mmCIF file of C-alpha atoms and ligand atoms in Angstrom:
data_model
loop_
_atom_site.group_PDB
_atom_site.id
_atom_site.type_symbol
_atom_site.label_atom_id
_atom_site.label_comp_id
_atom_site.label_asym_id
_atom_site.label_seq_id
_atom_site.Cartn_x
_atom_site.Cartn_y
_atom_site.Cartn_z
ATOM 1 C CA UNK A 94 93.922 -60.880 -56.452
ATOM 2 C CA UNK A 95 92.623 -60.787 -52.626
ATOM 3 C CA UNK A 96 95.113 -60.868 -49.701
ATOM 4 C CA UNK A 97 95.146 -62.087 -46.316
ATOM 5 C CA UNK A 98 96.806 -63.709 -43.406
ATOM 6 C CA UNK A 99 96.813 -67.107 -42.730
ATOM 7 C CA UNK A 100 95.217 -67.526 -39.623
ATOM 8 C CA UNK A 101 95.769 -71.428 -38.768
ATOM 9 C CA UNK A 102 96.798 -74.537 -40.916
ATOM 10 C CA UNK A 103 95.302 -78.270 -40.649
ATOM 11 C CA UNK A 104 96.618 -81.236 -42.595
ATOM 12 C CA UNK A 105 97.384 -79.472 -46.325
ATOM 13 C CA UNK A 106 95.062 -76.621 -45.908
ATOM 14 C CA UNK A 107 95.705 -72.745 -44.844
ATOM 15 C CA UNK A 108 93.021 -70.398 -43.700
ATOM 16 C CA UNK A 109 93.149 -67.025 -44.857
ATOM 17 C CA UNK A 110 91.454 -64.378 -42.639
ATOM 18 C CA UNK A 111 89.902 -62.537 -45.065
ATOM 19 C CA UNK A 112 86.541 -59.750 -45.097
ATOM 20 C CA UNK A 113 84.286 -62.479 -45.684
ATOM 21 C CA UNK A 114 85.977 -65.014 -43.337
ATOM 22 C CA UNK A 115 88.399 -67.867 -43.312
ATOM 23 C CA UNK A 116 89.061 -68.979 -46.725
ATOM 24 C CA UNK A 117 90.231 -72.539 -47.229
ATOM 25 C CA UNK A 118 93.318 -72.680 -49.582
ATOM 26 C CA UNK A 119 95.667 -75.174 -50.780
ATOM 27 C CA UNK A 120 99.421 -74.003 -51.533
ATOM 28 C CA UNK A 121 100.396 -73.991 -55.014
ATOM 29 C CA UNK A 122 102.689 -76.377 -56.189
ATOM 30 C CA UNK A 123 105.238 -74.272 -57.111
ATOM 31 C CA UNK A 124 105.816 -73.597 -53.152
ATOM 32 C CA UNK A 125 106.782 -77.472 -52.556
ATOM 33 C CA UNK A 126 109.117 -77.549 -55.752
ATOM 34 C CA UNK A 127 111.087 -74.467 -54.106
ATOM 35 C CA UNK A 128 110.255 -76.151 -50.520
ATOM 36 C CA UNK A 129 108.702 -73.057 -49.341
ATOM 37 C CA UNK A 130 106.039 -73.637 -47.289
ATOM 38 C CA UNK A 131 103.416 -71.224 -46.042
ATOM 39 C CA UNK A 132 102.907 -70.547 -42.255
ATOM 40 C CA UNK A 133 100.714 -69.171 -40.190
ATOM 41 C CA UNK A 134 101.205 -65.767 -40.085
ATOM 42 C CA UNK A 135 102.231 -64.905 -43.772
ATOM 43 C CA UNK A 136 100.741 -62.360 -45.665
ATOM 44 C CA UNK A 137 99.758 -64.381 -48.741
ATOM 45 C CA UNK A 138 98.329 -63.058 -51.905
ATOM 46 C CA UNK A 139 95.505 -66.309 -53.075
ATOM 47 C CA UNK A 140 93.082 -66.680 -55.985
ATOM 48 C CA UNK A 141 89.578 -67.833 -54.989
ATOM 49 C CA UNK A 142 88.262 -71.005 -56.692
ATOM 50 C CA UNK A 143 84.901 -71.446 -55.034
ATOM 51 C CA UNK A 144 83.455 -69.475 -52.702
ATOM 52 C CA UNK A 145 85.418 -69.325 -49.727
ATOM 53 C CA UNK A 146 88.128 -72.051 -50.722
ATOM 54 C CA UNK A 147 91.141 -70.915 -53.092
ATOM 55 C CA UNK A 148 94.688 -70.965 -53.897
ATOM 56 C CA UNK A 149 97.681 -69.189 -51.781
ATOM 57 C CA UNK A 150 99.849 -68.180 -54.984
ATOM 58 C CA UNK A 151 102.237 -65.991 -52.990
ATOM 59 C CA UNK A 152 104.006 -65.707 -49.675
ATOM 60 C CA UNK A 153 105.187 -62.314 -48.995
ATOM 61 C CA UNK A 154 107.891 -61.487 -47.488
ATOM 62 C CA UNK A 155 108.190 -62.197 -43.691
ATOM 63 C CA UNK A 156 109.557 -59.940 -41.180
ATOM 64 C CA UNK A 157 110.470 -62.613 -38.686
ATOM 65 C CA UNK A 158 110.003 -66.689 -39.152
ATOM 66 C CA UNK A 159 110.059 -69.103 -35.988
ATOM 67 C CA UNK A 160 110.174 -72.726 -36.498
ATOM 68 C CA UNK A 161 109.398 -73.764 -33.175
ATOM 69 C CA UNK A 162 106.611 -72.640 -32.576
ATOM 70 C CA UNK A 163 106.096 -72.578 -36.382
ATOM 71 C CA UNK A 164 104.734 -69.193 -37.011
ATOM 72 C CA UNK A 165 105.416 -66.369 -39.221
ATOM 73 C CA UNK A 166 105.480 -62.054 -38.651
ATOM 74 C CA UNK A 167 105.046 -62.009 -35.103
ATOM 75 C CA UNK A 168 106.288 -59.270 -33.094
ATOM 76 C CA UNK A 169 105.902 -60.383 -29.451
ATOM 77 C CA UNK A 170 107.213 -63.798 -27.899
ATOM 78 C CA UNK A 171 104.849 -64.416 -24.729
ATOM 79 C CA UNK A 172 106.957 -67.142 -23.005
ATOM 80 C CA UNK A 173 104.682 -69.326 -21.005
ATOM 81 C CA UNK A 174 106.002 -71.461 -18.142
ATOM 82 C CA UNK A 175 104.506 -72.872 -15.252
ATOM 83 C CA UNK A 176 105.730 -72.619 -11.462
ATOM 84 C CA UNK A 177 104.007 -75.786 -10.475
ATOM 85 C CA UNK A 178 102.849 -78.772 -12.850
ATOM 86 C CA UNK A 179 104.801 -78.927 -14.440
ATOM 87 C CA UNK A 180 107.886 -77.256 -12.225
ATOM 88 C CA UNK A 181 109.889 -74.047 -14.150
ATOM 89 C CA UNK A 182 112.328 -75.241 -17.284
ATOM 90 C CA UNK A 183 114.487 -72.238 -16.922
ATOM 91 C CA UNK A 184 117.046 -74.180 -19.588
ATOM 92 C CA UNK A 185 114.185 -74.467 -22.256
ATOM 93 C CA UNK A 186 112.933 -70.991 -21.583
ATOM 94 C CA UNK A 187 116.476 -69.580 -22.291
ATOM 95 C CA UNK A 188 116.435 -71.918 -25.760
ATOM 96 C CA UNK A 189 113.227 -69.908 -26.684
ATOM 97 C CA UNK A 190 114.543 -67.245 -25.551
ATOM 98 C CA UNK A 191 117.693 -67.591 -27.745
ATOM 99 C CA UNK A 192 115.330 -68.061 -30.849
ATOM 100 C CA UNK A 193 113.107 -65.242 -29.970
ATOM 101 C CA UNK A 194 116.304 -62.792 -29.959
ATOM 102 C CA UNK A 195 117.655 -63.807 -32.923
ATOM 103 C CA UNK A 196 114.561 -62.827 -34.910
ATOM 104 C CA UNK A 197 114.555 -59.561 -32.697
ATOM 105 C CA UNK A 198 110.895 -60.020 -31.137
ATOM 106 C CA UNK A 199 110.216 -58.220 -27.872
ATOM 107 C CA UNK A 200 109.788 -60.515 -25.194
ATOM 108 C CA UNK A 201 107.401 -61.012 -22.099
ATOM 109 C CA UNK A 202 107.810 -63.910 -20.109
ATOM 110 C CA UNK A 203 104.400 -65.184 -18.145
ATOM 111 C CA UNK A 204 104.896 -67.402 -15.200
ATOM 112 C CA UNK A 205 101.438 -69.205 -14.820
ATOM 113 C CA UNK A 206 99.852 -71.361 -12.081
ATOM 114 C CA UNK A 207 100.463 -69.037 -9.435
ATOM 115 C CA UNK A 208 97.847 -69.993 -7.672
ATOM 116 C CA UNK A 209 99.688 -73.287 -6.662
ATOM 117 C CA UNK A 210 102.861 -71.213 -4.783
ATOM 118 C CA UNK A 211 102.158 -70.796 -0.878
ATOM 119 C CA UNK A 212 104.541 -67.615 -1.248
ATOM 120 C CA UNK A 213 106.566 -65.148 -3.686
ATOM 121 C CA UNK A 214 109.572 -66.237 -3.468
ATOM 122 C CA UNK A 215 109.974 -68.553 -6.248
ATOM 123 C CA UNK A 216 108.822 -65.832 -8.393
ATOM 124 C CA UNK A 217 111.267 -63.236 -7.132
ATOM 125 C CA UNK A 218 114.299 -65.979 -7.629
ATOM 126 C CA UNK A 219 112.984 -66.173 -11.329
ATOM 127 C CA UNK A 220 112.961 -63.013 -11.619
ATOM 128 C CA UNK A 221 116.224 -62.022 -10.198
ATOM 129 C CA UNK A 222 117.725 -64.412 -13.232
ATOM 130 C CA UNK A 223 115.282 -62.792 -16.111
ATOM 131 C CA UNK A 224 115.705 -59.017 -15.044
ATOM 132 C CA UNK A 225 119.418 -58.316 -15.861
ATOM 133 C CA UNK A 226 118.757 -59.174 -19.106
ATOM 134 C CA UNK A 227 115.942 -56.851 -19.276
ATOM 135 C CA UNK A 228 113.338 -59.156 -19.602
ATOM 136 C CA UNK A 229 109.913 -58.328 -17.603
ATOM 137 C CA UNK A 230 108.146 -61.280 -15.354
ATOM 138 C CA UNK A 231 104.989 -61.554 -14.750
ATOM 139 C CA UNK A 232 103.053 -64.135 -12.418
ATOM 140 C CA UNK A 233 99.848 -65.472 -13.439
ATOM 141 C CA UNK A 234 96.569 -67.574 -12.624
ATOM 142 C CA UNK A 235 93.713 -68.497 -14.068
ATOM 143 C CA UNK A 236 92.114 -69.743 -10.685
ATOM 144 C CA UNK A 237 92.547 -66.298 -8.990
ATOM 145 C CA UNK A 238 92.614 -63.944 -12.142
ATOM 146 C CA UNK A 239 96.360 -62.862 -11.532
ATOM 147 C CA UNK A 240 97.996 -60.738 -13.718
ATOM 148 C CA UNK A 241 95.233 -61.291 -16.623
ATOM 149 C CA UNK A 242 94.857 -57.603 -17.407
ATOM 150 C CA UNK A 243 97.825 -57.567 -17.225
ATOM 151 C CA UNK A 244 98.425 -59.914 -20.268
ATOM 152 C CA UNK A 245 95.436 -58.400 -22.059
ATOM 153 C CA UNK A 246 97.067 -54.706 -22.288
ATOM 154 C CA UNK A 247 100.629 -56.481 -23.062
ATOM 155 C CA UNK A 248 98.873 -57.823 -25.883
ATOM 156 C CA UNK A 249 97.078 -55.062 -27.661
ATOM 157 C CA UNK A 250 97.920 -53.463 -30.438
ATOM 158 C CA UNK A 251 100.528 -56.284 -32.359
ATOM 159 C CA UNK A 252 100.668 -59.926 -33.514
ATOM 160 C CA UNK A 253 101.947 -61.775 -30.122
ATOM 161 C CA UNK A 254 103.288 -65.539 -29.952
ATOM 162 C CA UNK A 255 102.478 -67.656 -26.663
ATOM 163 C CA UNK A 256 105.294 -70.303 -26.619
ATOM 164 C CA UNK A 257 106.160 -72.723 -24.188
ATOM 165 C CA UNK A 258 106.021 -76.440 -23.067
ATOM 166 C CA UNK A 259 102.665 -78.285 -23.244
ATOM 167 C CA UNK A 260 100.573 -78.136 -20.312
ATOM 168 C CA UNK A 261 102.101 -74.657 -19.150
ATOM 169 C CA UNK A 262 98.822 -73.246 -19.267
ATOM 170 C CA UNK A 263 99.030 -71.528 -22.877
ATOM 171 C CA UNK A 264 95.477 -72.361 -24.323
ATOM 172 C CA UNK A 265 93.949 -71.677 -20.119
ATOM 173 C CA UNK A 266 95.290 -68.292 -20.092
ATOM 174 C CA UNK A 267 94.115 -67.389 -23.693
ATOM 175 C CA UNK A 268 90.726 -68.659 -22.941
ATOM 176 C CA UNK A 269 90.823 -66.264 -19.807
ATOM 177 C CA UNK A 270 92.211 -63.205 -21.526
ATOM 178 C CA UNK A 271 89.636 -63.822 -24.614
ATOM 179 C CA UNK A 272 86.576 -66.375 -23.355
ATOM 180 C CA UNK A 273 85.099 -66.499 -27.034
ATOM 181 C CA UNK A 274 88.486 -68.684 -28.107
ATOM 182 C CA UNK A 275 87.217 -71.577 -25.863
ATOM 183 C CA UNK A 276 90.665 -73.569 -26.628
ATOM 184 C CA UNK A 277 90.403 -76.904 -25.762
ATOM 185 C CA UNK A 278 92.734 -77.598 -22.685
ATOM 186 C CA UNK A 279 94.163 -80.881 -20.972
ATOM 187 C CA UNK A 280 95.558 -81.882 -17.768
ATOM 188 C CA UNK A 281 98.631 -83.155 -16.709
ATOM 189 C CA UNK A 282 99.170 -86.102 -16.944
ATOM 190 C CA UNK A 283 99.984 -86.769 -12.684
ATOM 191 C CA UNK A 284 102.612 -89.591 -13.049
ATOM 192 C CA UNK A 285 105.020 -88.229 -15.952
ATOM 193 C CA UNK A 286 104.399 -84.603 -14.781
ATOM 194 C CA UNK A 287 103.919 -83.613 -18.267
ATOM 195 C CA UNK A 288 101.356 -82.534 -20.343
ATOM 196 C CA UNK A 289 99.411 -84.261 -23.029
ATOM 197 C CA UNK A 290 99.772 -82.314 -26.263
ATOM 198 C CA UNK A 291 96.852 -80.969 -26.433
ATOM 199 C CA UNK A 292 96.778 -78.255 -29.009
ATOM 200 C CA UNK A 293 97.860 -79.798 -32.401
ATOM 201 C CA UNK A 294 97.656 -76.656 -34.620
ATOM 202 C CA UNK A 295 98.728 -72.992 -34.365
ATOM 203 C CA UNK A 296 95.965 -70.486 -34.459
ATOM 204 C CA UNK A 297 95.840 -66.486 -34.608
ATOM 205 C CA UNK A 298 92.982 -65.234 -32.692
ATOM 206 C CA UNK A 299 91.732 -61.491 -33.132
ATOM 207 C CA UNK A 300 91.420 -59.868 -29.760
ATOM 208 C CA UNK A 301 88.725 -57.037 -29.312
ATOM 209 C CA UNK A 302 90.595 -53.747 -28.855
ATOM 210 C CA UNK A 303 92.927 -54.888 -31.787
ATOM 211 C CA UNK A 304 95.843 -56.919 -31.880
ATOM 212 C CA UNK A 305 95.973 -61.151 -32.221
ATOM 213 C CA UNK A 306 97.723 -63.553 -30.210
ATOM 214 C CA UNK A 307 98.703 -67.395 -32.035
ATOM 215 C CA UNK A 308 98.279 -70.552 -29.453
ATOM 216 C CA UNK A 309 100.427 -73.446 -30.822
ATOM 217 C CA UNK A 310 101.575 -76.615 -29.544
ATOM 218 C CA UNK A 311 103.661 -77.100 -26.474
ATOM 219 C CA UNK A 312 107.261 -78.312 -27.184
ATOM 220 C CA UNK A 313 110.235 -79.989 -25.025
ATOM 221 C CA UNK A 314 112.851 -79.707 -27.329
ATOM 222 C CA UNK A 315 114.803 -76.772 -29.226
ATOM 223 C CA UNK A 316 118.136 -76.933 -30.899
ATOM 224 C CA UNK A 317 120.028 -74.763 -32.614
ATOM 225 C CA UNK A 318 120.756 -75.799 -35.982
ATOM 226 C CA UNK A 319 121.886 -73.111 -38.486
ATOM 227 C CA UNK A 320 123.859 -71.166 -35.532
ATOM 228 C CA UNK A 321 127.015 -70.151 -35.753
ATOM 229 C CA UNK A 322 128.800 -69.962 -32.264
ATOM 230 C CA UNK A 323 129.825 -65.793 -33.281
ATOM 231 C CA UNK A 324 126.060 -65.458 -32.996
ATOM 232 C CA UNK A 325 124.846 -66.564 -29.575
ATOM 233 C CA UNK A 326 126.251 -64.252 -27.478
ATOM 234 C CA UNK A 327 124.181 -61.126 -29.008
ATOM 235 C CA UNK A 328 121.159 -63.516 -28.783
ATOM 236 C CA UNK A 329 121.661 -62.715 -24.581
ATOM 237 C CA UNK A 330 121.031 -59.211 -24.180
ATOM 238 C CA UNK A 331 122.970 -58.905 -21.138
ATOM 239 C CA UNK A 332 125.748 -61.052 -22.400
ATOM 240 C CA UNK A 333 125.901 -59.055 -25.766
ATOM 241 C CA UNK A 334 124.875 -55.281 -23.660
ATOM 242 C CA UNK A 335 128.925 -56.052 -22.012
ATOM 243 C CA UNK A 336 130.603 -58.089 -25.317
ATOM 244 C CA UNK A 337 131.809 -54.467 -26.391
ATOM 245 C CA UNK A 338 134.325 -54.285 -23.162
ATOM 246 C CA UNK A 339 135.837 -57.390 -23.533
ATOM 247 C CA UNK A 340 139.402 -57.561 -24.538
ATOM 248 C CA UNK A 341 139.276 -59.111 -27.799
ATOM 249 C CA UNK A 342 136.775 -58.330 -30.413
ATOM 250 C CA UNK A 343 134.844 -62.092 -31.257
ATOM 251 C CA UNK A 344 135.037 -63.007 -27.852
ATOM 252 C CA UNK A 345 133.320 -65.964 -26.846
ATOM 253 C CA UNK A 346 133.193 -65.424 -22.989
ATOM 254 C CA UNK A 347 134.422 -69.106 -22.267
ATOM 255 C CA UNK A 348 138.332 -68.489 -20.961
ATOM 256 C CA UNK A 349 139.601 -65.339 -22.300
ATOM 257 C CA UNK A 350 141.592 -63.000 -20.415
ATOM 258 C CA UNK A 351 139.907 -59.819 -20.150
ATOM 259 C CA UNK A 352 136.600 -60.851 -20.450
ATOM 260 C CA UNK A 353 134.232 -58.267 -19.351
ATOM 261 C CA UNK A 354 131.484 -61.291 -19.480
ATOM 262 C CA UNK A 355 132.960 -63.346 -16.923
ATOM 263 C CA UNK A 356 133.567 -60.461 -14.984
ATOM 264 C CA UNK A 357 130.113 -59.824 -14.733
ATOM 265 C CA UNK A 358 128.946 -63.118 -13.750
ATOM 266 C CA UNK A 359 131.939 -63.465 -10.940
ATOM 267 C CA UNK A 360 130.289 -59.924 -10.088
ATOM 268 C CA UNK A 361 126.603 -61.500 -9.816
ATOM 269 C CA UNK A 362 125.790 -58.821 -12.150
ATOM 270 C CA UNK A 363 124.699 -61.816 -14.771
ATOM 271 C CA UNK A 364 123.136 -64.883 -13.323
ATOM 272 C CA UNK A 365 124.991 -68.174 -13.031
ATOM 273 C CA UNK A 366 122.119 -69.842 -14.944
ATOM 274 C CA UNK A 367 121.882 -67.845 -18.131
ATOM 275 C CA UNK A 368 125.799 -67.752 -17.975
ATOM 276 C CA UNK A 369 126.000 -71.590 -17.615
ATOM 277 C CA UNK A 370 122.942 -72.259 -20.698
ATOM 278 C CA UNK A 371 125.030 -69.897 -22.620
ATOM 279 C CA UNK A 372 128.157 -71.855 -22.360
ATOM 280 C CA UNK A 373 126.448 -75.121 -22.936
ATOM 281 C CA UNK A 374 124.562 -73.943 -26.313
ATOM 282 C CA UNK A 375 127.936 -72.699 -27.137
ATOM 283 C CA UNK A 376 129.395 -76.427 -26.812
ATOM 284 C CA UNK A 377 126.005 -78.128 -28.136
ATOM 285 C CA UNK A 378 126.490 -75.067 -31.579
ATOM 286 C CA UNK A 379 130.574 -76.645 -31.287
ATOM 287 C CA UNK A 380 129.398 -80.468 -31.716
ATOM 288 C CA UNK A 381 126.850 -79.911 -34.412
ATOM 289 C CA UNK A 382 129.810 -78.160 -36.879
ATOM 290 C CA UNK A 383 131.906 -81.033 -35.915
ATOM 291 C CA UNK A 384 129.432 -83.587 -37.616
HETATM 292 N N1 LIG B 261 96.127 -74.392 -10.803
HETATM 293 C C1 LIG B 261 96.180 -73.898 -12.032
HETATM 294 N N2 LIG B 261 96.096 -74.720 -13.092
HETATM 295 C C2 LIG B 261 96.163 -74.175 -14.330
HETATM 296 C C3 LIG B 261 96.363 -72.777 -14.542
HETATM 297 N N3 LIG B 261 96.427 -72.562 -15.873
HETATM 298 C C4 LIG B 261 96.273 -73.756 -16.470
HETATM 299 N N4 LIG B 261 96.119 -74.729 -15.549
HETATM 300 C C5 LIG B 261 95.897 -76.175 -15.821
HETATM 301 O O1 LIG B 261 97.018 -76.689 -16.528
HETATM 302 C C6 LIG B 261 96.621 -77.720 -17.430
HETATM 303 C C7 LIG B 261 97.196 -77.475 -18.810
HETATM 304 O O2 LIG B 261 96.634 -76.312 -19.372
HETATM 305 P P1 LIG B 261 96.589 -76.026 -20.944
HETATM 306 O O3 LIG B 261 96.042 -74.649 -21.076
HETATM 307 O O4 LIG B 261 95.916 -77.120 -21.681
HETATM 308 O O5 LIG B 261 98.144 -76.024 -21.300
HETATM 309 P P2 LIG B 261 98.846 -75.713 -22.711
HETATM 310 O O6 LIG B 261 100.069 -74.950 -22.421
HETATM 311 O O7 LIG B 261 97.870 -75.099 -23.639
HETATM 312 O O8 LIG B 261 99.255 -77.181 -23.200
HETATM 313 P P3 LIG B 261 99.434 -77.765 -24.716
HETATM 314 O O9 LIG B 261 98.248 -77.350 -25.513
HETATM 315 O O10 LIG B 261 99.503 -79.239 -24.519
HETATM 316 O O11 LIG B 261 100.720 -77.203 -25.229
HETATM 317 C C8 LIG B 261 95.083 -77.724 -17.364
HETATM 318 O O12 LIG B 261 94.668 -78.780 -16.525
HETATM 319 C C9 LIG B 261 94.747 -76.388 -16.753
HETATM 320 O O13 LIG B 261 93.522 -76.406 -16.041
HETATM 321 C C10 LIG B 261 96.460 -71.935 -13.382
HETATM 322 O O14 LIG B 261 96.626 -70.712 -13.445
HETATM 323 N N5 LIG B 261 96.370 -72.551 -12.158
HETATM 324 MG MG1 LIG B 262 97.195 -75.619 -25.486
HETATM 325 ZN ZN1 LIG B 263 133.987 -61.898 -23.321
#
């Protein structure tokens, strides 16, 4: 039976990216009754029915899952957030950011909207939070062509994720890196400061010198449900890189003596603001076990 990826998912159906072109399946039941559901992203094996629609009959095995964005087998998490319009979430990046370890992507976080900063420095104090954990920054605009070639080579060769809140510039800087996608895009809205929700659907898009990049839907919210609080800590790479010299093995790095954790923040060698997300995903991982 023929095999393919699905490619993007609307209201019951999944399209598989096959020689021929986008096959429209329906999931077999058997996938609700086990509530399994296909995502974009998964490797499916489907039997063809008519020409061009079919049946997914199996999900194969998935080397990473996200929920939020849903999306399955993808190797890169592109974090998108904007420096203007709306302002940099540096607490909902780190929630991604959380997620995006856990699964053990590699991880490039895009700053858009560049174009809107007089100077650098925001940038550089965004960066100076991001780089001790290893992460790389990179500024962007679609109004100036920042950084787009940028993206394009980080992109190549692998499946790639771009995740962050709606209106961040997600679908604008896909259209620039690959014109033939022409996303639809939407302002923001001036008096909430937010934007409007304007891609509904994740979608994998093939890029030209190989490799694909999904666009999904902004979100505002990320929790960590199915977290253990023994588990966070490796989910911040500088956090976890130092975990090894503190005092007691399972240490949490909220009060205990001879933690090399604290240490490091008191040092400046972590930044206050991943330290202080850290503690309060800790707390939020606390309340949900208590309920
Ligand atoms: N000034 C400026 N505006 C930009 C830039 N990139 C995107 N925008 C604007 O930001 C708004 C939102 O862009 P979208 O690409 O729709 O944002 P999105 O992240 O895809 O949003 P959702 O689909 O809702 O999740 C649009 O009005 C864009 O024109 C940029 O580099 N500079
Ligand atoms: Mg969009
Ligand atoms: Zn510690």
């Amino acid at each position: 039976m023929p095999e393919g990826r699905i490619v993007r998912a609307v209201s019951g159906f999944y399209y598989v990216r096959s020689s021929e072109g986008d096959v429209q399946c329906r999931a077999r039941g058997i996938f609700k009754k086990k509530k399994e559901s296909p995502l974009v992203g998964d490797r499916v094996t489907y039997e063809e029915t008519d020409p061009m629609e079919g049946v997914v009959t199996r999900i194969h095995p998935r080397s990473t899952e996200l929920l939020r964005p849903p999306v399955a087998n993808v190797e890169q998490a592109v974090v998108v957030g904007s420096l203007r319009q709306p302002g940099f979430q540096p607490e909902l990046l780190d929630r991604f950011l959380v997620h995006a370890e856990r699964e053990g992507l590699e991880v490039l976080i895009l700053l858009t909207k560049r174009d809107l900063l007089e100077d650098g420095d925001e940038v550089e104090r965004i960066r100076a939070i991001y780089a001790p954990a290893g992460y790389r920054v990179l500024p962007t605009s679609v109004r100036t062509g920042e950084g787009i070639e940028a993206v394009k080579r980080a992109l190549q060769g692998q499946l790639s994720v771009f995740a962050g809140p709606s209106g961040a510039g997600k679908s604008s800087l896909l259209n620039a890196v690959l014109p033939a996608a022409d996303l639809q895009t939407g302002e923001v809205s001036k008096k909430l400061g937010r934007g409007r929700h304007t891609t509904r659907h994740v979608e994998i898009l093939d890029l030209p010198g190989g490799g694909q990049v999904a666009d999904t839907p902004g979100f505002s919210q990320l929790s960590f449900g199915g977290f253990e609080e023994t588990e966070l800590g490796a989910c911040f790479p500088e956090l976890a890189a130092r975990a090894p010299d503190c005092r007691f093995r399972g240490c949490l790095h909220r009060n205990e003596p001879g933690c090399r954790v604290k240490e490091a923040v008191e040092e400046g060698e972590i930044h206050p603001s991943r330290y202080r997300n850290y503690l309060q995903f800790l707390e939020e991982i606390n309340e949900q076990r208590r309920y």
